[in-house]
XYZ file of C-alpha atoms in Angstrom:
572
model
C 96.592 123.409 -83.036
C 94.637 120.033 -82.517
C 91.715 118.665 -83.941
C 88.420 118.360 -81.652
C 88.439 114.765 -81.760
C 85.126 114.234 -79.959
C 82.974 116.725 -82.542
C 85.363 114.575 -85.487
C 84.267 111.200 -84.164
C 80.521 112.526 -83.562
C 80.219 113.962 -87.551
C 81.630 110.225 -88.729
C 78.706 108.866 -86.716
C 76.151 111.236 -87.849
C 77.275 111.214 -91.641
C 77.163 107.249 -91.697
C 73.673 107.203 -90.033
C 72.167 109.791 -92.539
C 73.326 107.287 -95.681
C 71.460 104.464 -93.530
C 68.473 106.214 -93.269
C 68.118 107.501 -96.692
C 68.705 103.755 -97.979
C 66.200 102.496 -95.040
C 63.609 105.041 -96.330
C 63.937 104.282 -100.043
C 63.422 100.897 -99.143
C 60.648 101.388 -96.879
C 58.618 103.346 -99.447
C 59.371 101.180 -102.359
C 57.567 98.426 -100.769
C 54.537 99.331 -102.883
C 51.495 100.721 -101.368
C 49.033 99.216 -99.023
C 46.890 96.633 -100.725
C 43.040 97.212 -100.851
C 40.676 94.187 -100.157
C 37.838 93.074 -102.093
C 35.460 95.657 -100.620
C 36.978 98.533 -101.882
C 35.068 101.232 -103.854
C 34.414 99.919 -107.288
C 36.080 102.564 -109.108
C 39.649 102.144 -107.562
C 41.906 98.993 -108.166
C 42.010 96.526 -105.433
C 44.521 93.805 -105.145
C 42.215 91.413 -104.188
C 39.879 91.701 -107.013
C 42.946 90.926 -109.098
C 44.403 87.982 -107.430
C 40.958 86.547 -107.442
C 41.269 87.249 -111.199
C 44.641 85.808 -111.448
C 43.530 82.433 -109.703
C 40.801 82.100 -111.980
C 42.558 82.797 -115.292
C 45.788 80.720 -114.117
C 43.833 77.648 -112.945
C 44.201 75.820 -109.642
C 47.141 74.532 -109.109
C 48.312 77.631 -111.912
C 49.288 76.575 -115.255
C 51.690 77.197 -117.495
C 50.503 79.180 -120.586
C 53.345 79.078 -123.690
C 52.224 80.503 -126.913
C 51.431 78.014 -129.463
C 50.355 75.567 -126.886
C 46.824 74.080 -126.026
C 47.179 75.428 -122.354
C 48.185 78.952 -124.056
C 44.920 78.625 -125.950
C 42.937 77.349 -122.698
C 44.253 80.744 -120.810
C 43.313 82.777 -124.023
C 39.724 81.525 -123.775
C 39.406 82.303 -119.968
C 40.641 85.808 -120.546
C 38.184 86.551 -123.377
C 35.379 84.760 -121.346
C 36.170 87.179 -118.274
C 36.385 90.326 -120.647
C 33.118 89.211 -122.326
C 31.307 89.636 -118.757
C 32.450 93.495 -118.976
C 30.432 93.734 -122.344
C 33.405 95.271 -124.114
C 34.404 94.643 -127.800
C 37.279 91.959 -127.875
C 38.906 90.558 -131.049
C 42.026 88.317 -131.941
C 44.618 89.529 -134.111
C 46.106 86.371 -135.337
C 49.168 86.217 -137.204
C 51.094 83.606 -138.392
C 54.690 83.667 -137.090
C 57.005 84.569 -140.205
C 60.521 85.481 -139.284
C 61.236 86.971 -142.822
C 58.488 89.653 -141.988
C 59.575 90.938 -138.441
C 63.288 92.136 -137.888
C 63.343 90.878 -134.279
C 63.273 86.889 -133.447
C 66.135 85.583 -131.220
C 67.370 82.483 -132.737
C 68.213 80.925 -129.369
C 64.363 80.915 -128.454
C 62.305 80.596 -131.665
C 63.980 77.331 -132.290
C 61.728 76.400 -129.119
C 58.446 77.260 -130.686
C 55.764 74.628 -131.929
C 55.792 73.887 -135.517
C 53.710 76.715 -137.653
C 53.048 78.937 -134.459
C 50.270 81.362 -134.911
C 50.561 84.507 -132.559
C 47.087 85.310 -130.798
C 47.074 88.754 -129.566
C 44.094 89.939 -128.313
C 42.607 93.374 -128.696
C 39.999 94.974 -126.597
C 38.446 98.544 -127.324
C 36.435 100.853 -124.998
C 35.359 103.929 -126.960
C 35.724 107.378 -125.793
C 33.049 110.019 -125.350
C 35.241 112.069 -128.161
C 35.942 109.543 -131.156
C 37.599 112.219 -133.013
C 40.488 112.168 -130.458
C 43.613 110.061 -131.098
C 43.517 107.033 -128.716
C 45.362 105.574 -125.847
C 46.876 102.413 -125.652
C 47.536 99.939 -123.151
C 49.367 96.820 -123.539
C 51.220 93.762 -122.132
C 51.605 90.521 -123.021
C 49.372 87.101 -122.154
C 51.634 84.276 -122.516
C 54.137 82.723 -119.875
C 57.833 81.171 -120.305
C 57.930 77.761 -120.713
C 59.118 76.482 -117.238
C 56.457 78.422 -114.745
C 53.118 79.661 -114.744
C 53.967 83.174 -115.029
C 51.866 85.040 -112.050
C 53.962 87.721 -111.853
C 55.623 87.770 -115.553
C 53.234 89.052 -116.847
C 49.780 87.691 -114.806
C 50.247 90.805 -112.627
C 49.899 93.349 -115.502
C 47.224 91.133 -117.242
C 45.182 91.335 -114.102
C 45.653 94.959 -113.921
C 44.474 95.738 -117.338
C 41.408 93.476 -116.563
C 40.380 95.590 -113.529
C 40.865 98.920 -115.530
C 38.561 97.486 -118.169
C 35.980 96.579 -115.425
C 36.030 100.174 -114.464
C 36.100 102.087 -117.642
C 33.130 99.738 -119.198
C 31.285 101.523 -116.784
C 32.706 104.767 -117.090
C 34.188 105.388 -120.526
C 37.041 107.729 -121.004
C 36.958 111.005 -123.349
C 40.021 109.153 -125.424
C 39.088 105.742 -127.219
C 41.445 103.199 -125.166
C 42.935 99.993 -126.865
C 44.047 97.357 -124.797
C 46.496 94.791 -126.679
C 47.252 91.710 -124.820
C 50.179 90.318 -127.352
C 51.272 86.537 -127.847
C 54.718 85.251 -128.032
C 56.675 87.933 -125.884
C 58.602 85.214 -124.286
C 60.097 84.054 -127.252
C 61.170 87.217 -128.371
C 58.595 90.124 -128.492
C 56.872 88.342 -131.212
C 53.216 89.052 -131.037
C 54.045 92.874 -130.497
C 56.643 93.020 -133.271
C 54.345 90.698 -135.735
C 51.597 93.733 -135.101
C 54.177 96.422 -135.828
C 55.252 94.586 -138.882
C 51.714 95.003 -140.549
C 51.252 97.419 -143.316
C 49.133 99.399 -140.909
C 47.745 99.182 -137.111
C 44.354 97.809 -136.895
C 43.487 101.130 -135.093
C 44.144 104.835 -135.325
C 47.738 105.818 -134.422
C 47.808 106.048 -130.397
C 48.717 109.196 -128.814
C 50.609 107.675 -125.991
C 51.602 104.288 -124.876
C 51.701 102.520 -121.480
C 53.255 99.363 -121.475
C 53.061 96.616 -118.213
C 55.686 93.891 -117.746
C 57.236 92.123 -114.929
C 60.719 90.972 -113.863
C 60.020 89.664 -110.526
C 57.227 89.179 -108.136
C 57.175 91.590 -105.055
C 57.833 95.209 -104.183
C 57.009 98.407 -105.922
C 56.688 99.150 -109.844
C 59.216 101.611 -111.321
C 58.365 103.351 -114.450
C 61.712 102.552 -115.887
C 61.451 103.432 -119.659
C 60.628 106.343 -121.790
C 60.651 107.381 -125.290
C 63.272 109.356 -126.844
C 62.660 113.159 -126.868
C 60.426 112.927 -123.699
C 60.954 116.341 -122.165
C 57.650 117.412 -123.027
C 55.570 114.861 -122.171
C 57.454 113.798 -119.064
C 57.092 117.575 -117.860
C 53.164 117.226 -118.037
C 52.687 113.542 -116.652
C 55.573 112.115 -114.531
C 54.157 113.516 -111.226
C 51.063 111.650 -112.021
C 52.932 108.218 -111.288
C 50.791 106.291 -108.501
C 52.431 106.621 -105.038
C 55.249 105.476 -104.389
C 56.288 107.119 -107.506
C 59.294 105.103 -108.241
C 61.615 106.603 -111.359
C 64.806 107.794 -112.573
C 66.250 108.710 -115.851
C 69.024 106.965 -114.620
C 66.874 103.441 -114.970
C 66.419 104.530 -118.532
C 70.138 104.546 -119.164
C 71.002 101.406 -116.925
C 67.866 99.402 -118.800
C 69.083 100.151 -122.130
C 72.455 98.662 -121.243
C 71.212 95.535 -120.256
C 70.111 92.305 -122.663
C 66.579 92.882 -121.314
C 63.960 93.882 -123.832
C 59.879 94.424 -123.443
C 57.017 94.919 -125.952
C 57.854 98.655 -125.575
C 60.752 98.145 -127.871
C 57.945 97.506 -130.588
C 55.775 100.094 -129.554
C 58.346 102.876 -129.755
C 61.266 101.499 -131.202
C 59.387 100.381 -134.338
C 56.170 102.506 -134.437
C 57.671 105.892 -132.793
C 55.234 106.036 -130.155
C 55.525 107.971 -126.984
C 55.099 106.214 -123.699
C 55.972 104.974 -120.481
C 57.104 101.318 -119.659
C 56.500 99.715 -116.232
C 57.530 96.624 -114.515
C 58.264 95.218 -111.218
C 61.954 94.160 -110.297
C 61.686 92.670 -106.832
C 61.786 89.146 -106.013
C 63.368 88.473 -109.100
C 64.512 84.983 -107.993
C 60.790 84.040 -109.264
C 61.180 85.377 -112.721
C 60.915 82.458 -115.213
C 60.760 79.844 -112.472
C 58.088 77.023 -111.480
C 57.242 79.173 -108.336
C 56.009 81.953 -110.224
C 52.491 81.639 -108.830
C 49.841 83.710 -107.214
C 50.867 82.507 -103.816
C 54.243 83.938 -104.379
C 52.922 87.054 -105.655
C 52.883 90.507 -103.530
C 49.697 92.144 -102.973
C 51.454 95.150 -103.159
C 52.935 94.746 -106.253
C 49.212 93.912 -107.507
C 48.052 97.269 -106.177
C 50.777 99.332 -107.300
C 50.100 97.705 -110.901
C 46.734 98.773 -110.983
C 47.301 102.179 -109.451
C 49.989 103.021 -111.977
C 47.391 102.115 -114.783
C 44.475 103.946 -113.321
C 46.331 107.042 -112.555
C 48.419 107.464 -115.594
C 45.467 106.619 -118.021
C 43.416 109.146 -116.113
C 46.248 111.890 -116.460
C 46.844 111.324 -120.212
C 42.814 110.965 -120.784
C 42.104 114.355 -119.290
C 44.794 116.401 -120.667
C 43.668 119.621 -122.000
C 43.566 119.992 -125.751
C 46.039 123.041 -126.034
C 48.326 121.222 -123.856
C 48.137 118.039 -125.501
C 49.010 119.914 -129.034
C 51.922 121.738 -127.474
C 53.481 118.464 -126.109
C 52.917 116.577 -129.412
C 54.543 119.570 -131.407
C 57.338 119.979 -128.934
C 58.031 115.872 -128.974
C 57.970 115.270 -132.458
C 60.935 118.273 -133.328
C 63.767 116.686 -134.373
C 66.006 118.019 -131.610
C 63.406 117.109 -129.140
C 64.927 117.333 -125.589
C 65.092 114.485 -122.972
C 64.159 115.021 -119.426
C 66.395 114.194 -116.641
C 63.943 112.928 -113.915
C 63.833 111.314 -110.338
C 61.519 110.368 -107.600
C 62.157 111.716 -104.091
C 61.396 108.625 -101.568
C 58.387 107.684 -104.011
C 56.677 110.977 -103.032
C 57.488 113.543 -105.731
C 59.217 113.373 -108.669
C 61.607 116.230 -110.010
C 62.496 116.765 -113.637
C 64.457 119.313 -115.857
C 65.608 119.080 -119.315
C 69.089 117.795 -120.063
C 69.798 121.352 -121.453
C 69.301 122.921 -117.833
C 71.399 120.154 -116.091
C 74.370 120.814 -118.535
C 73.983 124.841 -117.350
C 73.959 123.553 -113.664
C 76.912 121.328 -113.795
C 79.121 124.277 -115.335
C 77.895 126.810 -112.610
C 79.115 124.201 -110.112
C 82.314 123.735 -111.514
C 83.049 127.642 -111.936
C 81.956 128.513 -108.505
C 83.934 125.735 -107.045
C 86.957 126.274 -109.018
C 86.552 129.923 -108.049
C 86.991 129.157 -104.541
C 90.019 126.868 -105.206
C 92.040 128.918 -107.179
C 91.534 132.010 -104.270
C 93.219 130.057 -101.722
C 96.774 130.996 -101.217
C 97.961 127.939 -99.341
C 101.298 126.711 -101.253
C 102.327 124.069 -98.514
C 99.027 122.642 -98.581
C 98.368 122.375 -102.256
C 101.499 120.262 -101.979
C 99.853 117.579 -99.853
C 96.886 117.057 -102.277
C 98.376 113.951 -104.133
C 98.832 112.601 -100.906
C 95.145 112.821 -100.298
C 94.319 111.506 -103.845
C 96.466 108.425 -102.975
C 93.919 108.503 -99.658
C 90.990 108.155 -102.044
C 92.388 105.635 -104.087
C 93.187 103.661 -101.256
C 89.681 103.555 -99.766
C 88.271 102.776 -103.122
C 90.422 99.560 -103.377
C 89.698 98.575 -99.552
C 86.035 99.041 -100.559
C 86.612 96.836 -103.556
C 88.476 94.326 -101.712
C 85.381 93.813 -99.530
C 82.927 93.468 -102.282
C 85.064 90.939 -103.856
C 85.313 88.977 -100.962
C 81.538 88.874 -100.342
C 80.840 88.214 -103.766
C 83.143 85.110 -103.475
C 81.351 84.283 -100.313
C 78.199 84.100 -102.317
C 79.937 81.777 -105.077
C 80.256 79.202 -102.143
C 76.714 79.096 -102.060
C 73.827 77.018 -103.376
C 72.776 80.066 -105.824
C 76.198 80.460 -107.539
C 75.052 79.073 -110.603
C 71.697 81.222 -111.126
C 71.357 84.733 -112.018
C 68.756 86.195 -109.073
C 68.982 84.599 -105.707
C 66.397 85.365 -102.525
C 68.956 87.688 -100.784
C 69.570 89.928 -103.892
C 68.431 93.013 -101.751
C 70.059 92.173 -98.647
C 73.347 91.271 -99.719
C 73.854 94.239 -102.041
C 72.852 96.371 -98.945
C 75.086 94.564 -96.997
C 78.006 94.852 -99.585
C 77.200 98.861 -99.658
C 77.367 99.088 -95.682
C 80.477 96.926 -95.380
C 82.202 98.848 -98.031
C 80.905 102.495 -96.861
C 82.306 101.536 -93.187
C 85.805 99.698 -94.406
C 86.504 103.051 -96.548
C 85.229 105.499 -93.926
C 87.653 103.637 -91.081
C 90.541 103.661 -93.386
C 90.029 107.563 -94.384
C 89.845 108.266 -90.682
C 92.977 106.914 -89.984
C 94.852 108.238 -92.697
C 92.929 111.962 -92.616
C 93.278 112.108 -88.553
C 96.501 113.903 -88.680
C 95.927 116.760 -90.836
C 94.994 120.059 -89.862
C 91.867 121.575 -90.202
C 92.786 124.061 -92.469
C 94.296 121.455 -94.758
C 91.286 119.573 -94.406
C 89.160 122.416 -95.616
C 91.403 122.550 -98.649
C 90.822 118.944 -99.449
C 87.083 119.372 -98.931
C 86.916 121.892 -101.478
C 88.907 119.838 -104.028
C 86.759 116.675 -103.726
C 83.753 118.742 -104.508
C 85.554 120.244 -106.968
C 86.299 116.759 -109.005
C 82.588 115.681 -107.971
C 81.238 118.642 -109.841
C 83.899 117.903 -112.995
C 82.630 114.442 -113.441
C 79.150 115.715 -112.927
C 79.726 117.827 -115.981
C 81.262 114.760 -117.629
C 78.088 112.751 -117.203
C 75.478 115.690 -117.870
C 77.144 115.962 -121.165
C 77.954 112.293 -121.857
C 75.389 110.294 -119.748
C 72.787 112.900 -118.703
C 70.344 110.248 -117.519
C 72.670 109.893 -114.445
C 74.235 112.943 -114.225
C 72.077 114.629 -111.370
C 73.510 112.210 -108.810
C 76.818 114.449 -108.888
C 75.418 117.726 -110.633
C 72.974 118.326 -107.775
C 75.360 117.787 -104.654
C 77.986 119.833 -106.354
C 75.872 122.807 -107.061
C 74.675 122.430 -103.393
C 78.071 122.859 -102.131
C 79.404 125.480 -104.710
C 76.112 127.597 -103.858
C 76.839 127.588 -100.358
C 80.515 127.536 -100.199
C 80.361 130.389 -102.476
C 78.652 132.768 -99.879
C 80.286 131.551 -96.519
C 83.838 130.248 -95.453
C 81.995 127.607 -93.539
C 83.155 124.413 -95.355
C 81.657 122.337 -92.953
C 78.227 123.883 -93.921
C 78.815 123.490 -97.283
C 79.826 120.200 -96.733
C 76.622 119.027 -95.245
C 74.561 120.716 -97.922
C 76.506 118.695 -100.653
C 76.435 115.377 -98.637
C 72.654 115.431 -97.840
C 71.704 116.244 -101.225
C 73.969 113.374 -102.350
C 72.347 110.734 -99.518
C 68.849 111.711 -100.655
C 69.623 110.823 -104.233
C 71.325 107.851 -103.708
C 69.776 106.243 -100.878
C 66.712 105.209 -102.906
C 68.281 104.606 -105.830
C 70.459 102.349 -104.506
C 67.603 100.058 -103.390
C 66.567 99.914 -107.016
C 70.226 99.283 -108.262
C 70.868 96.259 -106.451
C 67.378 94.612 -107.328
C 67.786 95.446 -111.176
C 71.471 94.586 -111.357
C 71.345 91.335 -109.176
C 73.835 89.418 -106.880
C 77.073 89.274 -108.963
C 77.913 93.039 -108.810
C 79.303 93.553 -105.653
C 82.302 95.010 -106.843
C 80.185 97.914 -108.544
C 78.206 98.184 -105.281
C 81.385 98.358 -103.109
C 83.183 100.869 -105.528
C 80.149 103.342 -105.158
C 80.192 103.063 -101.331
C 83.590 104.155 -101.052
C 83.197 106.961 -103.016
C 80.481 107.812 -101.118
C 82.503 107.436 -98.205
C 85.142 110.026 -99.608
C 81.999 112.722 -99.901
C 81.173 111.768 -96.412
C 84.491 112.577 -94.940
C 84.145 116.099 -96.067
C 81.512 116.438 -93.661
C 84.118 115.766 -90.946
C 85.869 119.021 -90.965
C 85.590 120.513 -87.644
C 86.942 123.725 -85.844
C 90.473 124.186 -84.794
C 90.805 124.001 -80.483
C 93.529 125.934 -79.619
C 96.256 124.625 -77.037
C 96.252 125.989 -73.615
C 99.304 128.260 -73.438
C 101.831 127.064 -70.635
C 102.826 129.348 -67.791
C 106.594 129.553 -67.690
C 108.368 127.859 -65.002
C 110.480 130.876 -64.168
C 107.637 133.339 -64.177
C 107.256 135.286 -60.663
C 104.034 134.917 -58.821
C 102.095 138.003 -57.904
C 101.723 138.621 -54.300
C 98.213 138.556 -52.646
C 97.202 142.383 -53.164
C 99.568 143.223 -55.895
C 97.985 144.814 -58.909
């Protein structure tokens, strides 16, 4: 028996190209929406109008506006003047910074504050048509870092709030809406924590908070963080994200592992408010830099920031009373469940509870495990350790590629910075190079395997994937779906057909639809120095792709014996 080499090679190429296509589609959609001009309808957010507001607030040339400085006061006055033009209620919440009264004040940063600083938070209120309802809170920070004017961080969010206030001032919402522009965020969330440390809030407890920030200057804006016990809120709101709907429960898990924080820490962590947190992460090489200027801020980013605020505020504001009551009751239960959620190329968002994910994970393990146990091929089973070694070798080769690329980056002028202008292309190049290196090695290692042996290996690879998915579903549920759903797809098809190739393609296609766009976010979120991590992930994807290479056995032509007598013409 021999493998059909032509089909074998074609399937390697197709499985590789499908991953590349998925990553490309993720990048394409995650750029953000097309920006609207100054002539856009007055009820819609416009990147052009927001850019004009940003230039007006920052000045020309753009100026830094740090907490406790004259420039910071001047920026705040310009912001107040802009808002006064919309005839809305604006008030300052000025709090003398007192480290003894608030429990979060990073010492390395507050030492850089001016003497006796006063945190100047700006509070704007637009009354709703039904004052008996709980209000909505929309928040960002208005101060910049000490090194740059902060057009992205968080000027992009400030002007999105201003644009929203402009519209709501003429078309009041149902729920009273409060806007907070906090001070001192760049020194450790000081303004937000100072407000949270007061004996009471200056307004009724909000039903929901929308917080906006930035860690970059380009690309679409993910909703990357929610509150704990979020399933009820996610189920009614998550699909109201503005397109592209960029989000993932894995992002929540990853973000909480990073040394980053936003004012959402105060709103949810201290006050226990439910809410969503948004931030741009592309173009992070301008984050906290002198070139974080309006000229370097993407119009797509501005448009997406405004679109998110308009869309989600509308969704929260218009929740029916019975739905709102049900959601609030469910989310305040001690055992409130969290949601698992992810977008499909920014077009829609899939969501389900962590409990459902656990059930799906166990189903996948049981179905694939049953298939494996039914097989009675003793000689082939003894070859599984060799294929395990093949997998380890593929991962090591991919890791070596990642380490080599990281070493090459360390020889560039960017070796001392946290983020670089080539974060995204360098990360995606690492993924591509590692995937191809692992693929070529696996092709060479398994080329002599029979199709029957290859089918057995495929089942066991997907069984291990399902087992790892179950482990994540119980231990790290935010990212469990990346393994659970592909394994379940393989299991469902494999349990009803002997066609391993069909099952493998089912699992592989689900895997790349989930992983492709997420890889685009991952390399932007983690930066350029995690090439080994990207390489290992790409190598493991190559192992899954290998299961699609299974092809049918082609029988060799049976040779004619040399001593076989030939039939005479006309003989029967």
